[in-house]
PDB file of C-alpha atoms in Angstrom:
ATOM      1  CA  MET O1201     -25.650  -8.182 -19.715  1.00  0.00           C
ATOM      2  CA  ILE O1202     -23.456  -6.395 -17.359  1.00  0.00           C
ATOM      3  CA  GLY O1203     -21.873  -3.430 -18.756  1.00  0.00           C
ATOM      4  CA  PRO O1204     -20.734   0.062 -17.048  1.00  0.00           C
ATOM      5  CA  ASP O1205     -24.430   1.750 -16.764  1.00  0.00           C
ATOM      6  CA  ASN O1206     -26.022  -1.500 -14.393  1.00  0.00           C
ATOM      7  CA  GLY O1207     -25.119  -4.283 -12.357  1.00  0.00           C
ATOM      8  CA  PRO O1208     -22.274  -3.619  -9.658  1.00  0.00           C
ATOM      9  CA  PRO O1209     -19.614  -2.037 -10.435  1.00  0.00           C
ATOM     10  CA  PRO O1210     -15.926  -3.092 -11.172  1.00  0.00           C
ATOM     11  CA  PRO O1211     -14.762  -3.507  -8.065  1.00  0.00           C
ATOM     12  CA  VAL O1212     -17.918  -4.772  -5.766  1.00  0.00           C
ATOM     13  CA  ARG O1213     -17.290  -7.353  -8.640  1.00  0.00           C
ATOM     14  CA  MET O1214     -14.438  -8.300  -7.914  1.00  0.00           C
ATOM     15  CA  LEU O1215     -14.826  -8.578  -4.222  1.00  0.00           C
ATOM     16  CA  SER O1216     -17.717 -10.784  -4.382  1.00  0.00           C
ATOM     17  CA  GLU O1217     -15.797 -13.054  -6.347  1.00  0.00           C
ATOM     18  CA  VAL O1218     -12.312 -12.805  -3.883  1.00  0.00           C
ATOM     19  CA  ARG O1219     -15.380 -13.869  -1.274  1.00  0.00           C
ATOM     20  CA  GLU O1220     -17.095 -16.248  -3.306  1.00  0.00           C
ATOM     21  CA  LYS O1221     -13.670 -18.722  -2.977  1.00  0.00           C
ATOM     22  CA  LEU O1222     -13.280 -18.121   0.628  1.00  0.00           C
ATOM     23  CA  SER O1223     -14.541 -20.467   3.371  1.00  0.00           C
ATOM     24  CA  PRO O1224     -17.482 -20.356   5.563  1.00  0.00           C
ATOM     25  CA  GLU O1225     -15.413 -18.567   8.552  1.00  0.00           C
ATOM     26  CA  GLY O1226     -13.698 -16.047   6.030  1.00  0.00           C
ATOM     27  CA  LYS O1227     -16.559 -15.001   4.029  1.00  0.00           C
ATOM     28  CA  ALA O1228     -17.959 -13.829   7.715  1.00  0.00           C
ATOM     29  CA  ILE O1229     -14.294 -12.907   8.393  1.00  0.00           C
ATOM     30  CA  PHE O1230     -14.504 -10.240   4.760  1.00  0.00           C
ATOM     31  CA  ASP O1231     -18.306  -9.989   5.332  1.00  0.00           C
ATOM     32  CA  ALA O1232     -17.331  -8.422   8.765  1.00  0.00           C
ATOM     33  CA  GLU O1233     -15.527  -5.699   7.271  1.00  0.00           C
ATOM     34  CA  PHE O1234     -16.617  -5.361   4.016  1.00  0.00           C
ATOM     35  CA  ALA O1235     -20.795  -4.236   4.855  1.00  0.00           C
ATOM     36  CA  PRO O1236     -20.406  -1.029   5.340  1.00  0.00           C
ATOM     37  CA  VAL O1237     -17.604  -0.482   2.796  1.00  0.00           C
ATOM     38  CA  MET O1238     -19.667  -2.308  -0.096  1.00  0.00           C
ATOM     39  CA  GLU O1239     -22.656  -0.055   0.358  1.00  0.00           C
ATOM     40  CA  ASP O1240     -20.202   2.675  -0.329  1.00  0.00           C
ATOM     41  CA  LEU O1241     -19.004   1.358  -3.051  1.00  0.00           C
ATOM     42  CA  MET O1242     -22.232   0.345  -4.669  1.00  0.00           C
ATOM     43  CA  LYS O1243     -23.440   4.717  -4.220  1.00  0.00           C
ATOM     44  CA  ARG O1244     -20.258   4.880  -6.387  1.00  0.00           C
ATOM     45  CA  ARG O1245     -22.083   5.393  -9.375  1.00  0.00           C
ATOM     46  CA  ASP O1246     -20.231   9.388  -9.889  1.00  0.00           C
ATOM     47  CA  ASP O1247     -17.792   7.157 -11.344  1.00  0.00           C
ATOM     48  CA  LEU O1248     -20.260   5.910 -14.420  1.00  0.00           C
ATOM     49  CA  LYS O1249     -21.127   9.523 -14.946  1.00  0.00           C
ATOM     50  CA  LYS O1250     -17.019  10.469 -15.130  1.00  0.00           C
ATOM     51  CA  PHE O1251     -17.273   7.462 -17.971  1.00  0.00           C
ATOM     52  CA  ARG O1252     -20.063   8.818 -19.855  1.00  0.00           C
ATOM     53  CA  GLU O1253     -17.858  11.918 -20.406  1.00  0.00           C
ATOM     54  CA  LEU O1254     -14.692  10.972 -20.937  1.00  0.00           C
ATOM     55  CA  ARG O1255     -16.739   8.503 -24.180  1.00  0.00           C
ATOM     56  CA  GLU O1256     -18.948  12.230 -24.588  1.00  0.00           C
ATOM     57  CA  VAL O1257     -15.060  14.682 -24.233  1.00  0.00           C
ATOM     58  CA  LEU O1258     -13.216  11.685 -26.462  1.00  0.00           C
ATOM     59  CA  LEU O1259     -16.325  11.422 -29.820  1.00  0.00           C
ATOM     60  CA  ARG O1260     -16.338  14.763 -29.666  1.00  0.00           C
ATOM     61  CA  ASP O1261     -13.925  16.781 -32.944  1.00  0.00           C
ATOM     62  CA  ASP O1262     -12.858  19.671 -31.034  1.00  0.00           C
ATOM     63  CA  ALA O1263     -12.049  17.953 -27.171  1.00  0.00           C
ATOM     64  CA  THR O1264      -9.410  20.137 -26.483  1.00  0.00           C
ATOM     65  CA  ASP O1265      -5.542  18.282 -25.147  1.00  0.00           C
ATOM     66  CA  ALA O1266      -6.657  20.218 -21.672  1.00  0.00           C
ATOM     67  CA  GLU O1267     -10.058  18.566 -21.859  1.00  0.00           C
ATOM     68  CA  ILE O1268      -9.025  14.721 -22.654  1.00  0.00           C
ATOM     69  CA  ARG O1269      -6.789  15.177 -20.141  1.00  0.00           C
ATOM     70  CA  GLY O1270      -9.371  16.621 -17.180  1.00  0.00           C
ATOM     71  CA  VAL O1271     -11.304  14.193 -17.560  1.00  0.00           C
ATOM     72  CA  PHE O1272      -8.630  11.289 -17.132  1.00  0.00           C
ATOM     73  CA  GLU O1273      -7.098  12.439 -14.364  1.00  0.00           C
ATOM     74  CA  LYS O1274     -10.779  12.982 -12.661  1.00  0.00           C
ATOM     75  CA  MET O1275     -11.728   8.943 -13.419  1.00  0.00           C
ATOM     76  CA  LYS O1276      -7.685   8.231 -11.851  1.00  0.00           C
ATOM     77  CA  ASN O1277      -8.515  10.229  -8.973  1.00  0.00           C
ATOM     78  CA  GLY O1278     -12.010   8.073  -7.922  1.00  0.00           C
ATOM     79  CA  ILE O1279     -10.540   4.440  -8.893  1.00  0.00           C
ATOM     80  CA  GLY O1280      -7.303   5.185  -7.214  1.00  0.00           C
ATOM     81  CA  ASP O1281      -9.544   6.325  -4.330  1.00  0.00           C
ATOM     82  CA  ASP O1282     -11.661   3.733  -4.430  1.00  0.00           C
ATOM     83  CA  PHE O1283      -8.912   0.645  -4.644  1.00  0.00           C
ATOM     84  CA  GLY O1284      -6.467   2.155  -2.442  1.00  0.00           C
ATOM     85  CA  ARG O1285      -8.690   2.116   0.434  1.00  0.00           C
ATOM     86  CA  ILE O1286     -10.194  -1.525  -1.032  1.00  0.00           C
ATOM     87  CA  LEU O1287      -6.322  -3.008  -0.496  1.00  0.00           C
ATOM     88  CA  THR O1288      -6.597  -1.327   2.904  1.00  0.00           C
ATOM     89  CA  HIS O1289     -10.031  -3.378   3.864  1.00  0.00           C
ATOM     90  CA  MET O1290      -8.521  -6.225   2.319  1.00  0.00           C
ATOM     91  CA  ALA O1291      -5.227  -6.384   4.809  1.00  0.00           C
ATOM     92  CA  ASN O1292      -7.676  -6.420   7.835  1.00  0.00           C
ATOM     93  CA  VAL O1293      -9.493  -8.917   6.954  1.00  0.00           C
ATOM     94  CA  ALA O1294      -6.154 -11.113   5.029  1.00  0.00           C
ATOM     95  CA  VAL O1295      -4.148 -10.336   8.673  1.00  0.00           C
ATOM     96  CA  GLN O1296      -7.553 -12.565   9.811  1.00  0.00           C
ATOM     97  CA  LEU O1297      -7.964 -15.648   7.453  1.00  0.00           C
ATOM     98  CA  SER O1298      -7.063 -19.604   8.491  1.00  0.00           C
ATOM     99  CA  PRO O1299      -3.736 -20.136   5.855  1.00  0.00           C
ATOM    100  CA  GLU O1300      -5.891 -22.123   3.777  1.00  0.00           C
ATOM    101  CA  ASP O1301      -8.525 -18.855   3.204  1.00  0.00           C
ATOM    102  CA  ARG O1302      -5.054 -16.917   2.920  1.00  0.00           C
ATOM    103  CA  ALA O1303      -3.665 -18.956   0.071  1.00  0.00           C
ATOM    104  CA  GLU O1304      -7.207 -18.711  -1.815  1.00  0.00           C
ATOM    105  CA  LEU O1305      -6.840 -15.295  -1.430  1.00  0.00           C
ATOM    106  CA  ALA O1306      -3.136 -15.217  -2.551  1.00  0.00           C
ATOM    107  CA  LEU O1307      -3.684 -16.878  -5.699  1.00  0.00           C
ATOM    108  CA  HIS O1308      -7.288 -15.512  -7.011  1.00  0.00           C
ATOM    109  CA  ARG O1309      -6.756 -13.385 -10.481  1.00  0.00           C
ATOM    110  CA  PRO O1310      -9.971 -12.139 -12.566  1.00  0.00           C
ATOM    111  CA  GLY O1311     -10.766 -13.845 -15.815  1.00  0.00           C
ATOM    112  CA  PRO O1312      -9.798 -17.087 -16.593  1.00  0.00           C
ATOM    113  CA  PRO O1313      -6.353 -18.002 -15.295  1.00  0.00           C
ATOM    114  CA  PRO O1314      -3.148 -18.008 -17.700  1.00  0.00           C
ATOM    115  CA  PRO O1315      -1.755 -21.042 -20.512  1.00  0.00           C
ATOM    116  CA  PRO O1316       0.627 -23.061 -18.823  1.00  0.00           C
ATOM    117  CA  GLN O1317       4.059 -22.398 -20.101  1.00  0.00           C
TER     118      GLN O1317
END
């Protein structure tokens, strides 16, 4: 089971899902752009420490408002930085993709599709 302490971090899983939807040419473009980034994202296990710290703080009866806010702030900064980098690289990929691969990128959503309306 993939949890916060094992398996690839959520951004890497999301990017792998996106990559799988692309044509072979699109995958090559994706790989060229993201190869160095993926390795760095896999090393982001520091964020897992933040999740553990969050859990520990929230479960403490004596946690102060400042401690709770502080641990959420640390998480926000790490997650925000990662997604900012990912979006920049995704834009670099998107401008090189074929119209068909761009359509796959546009239609990709994590998780199951929403129910029909």
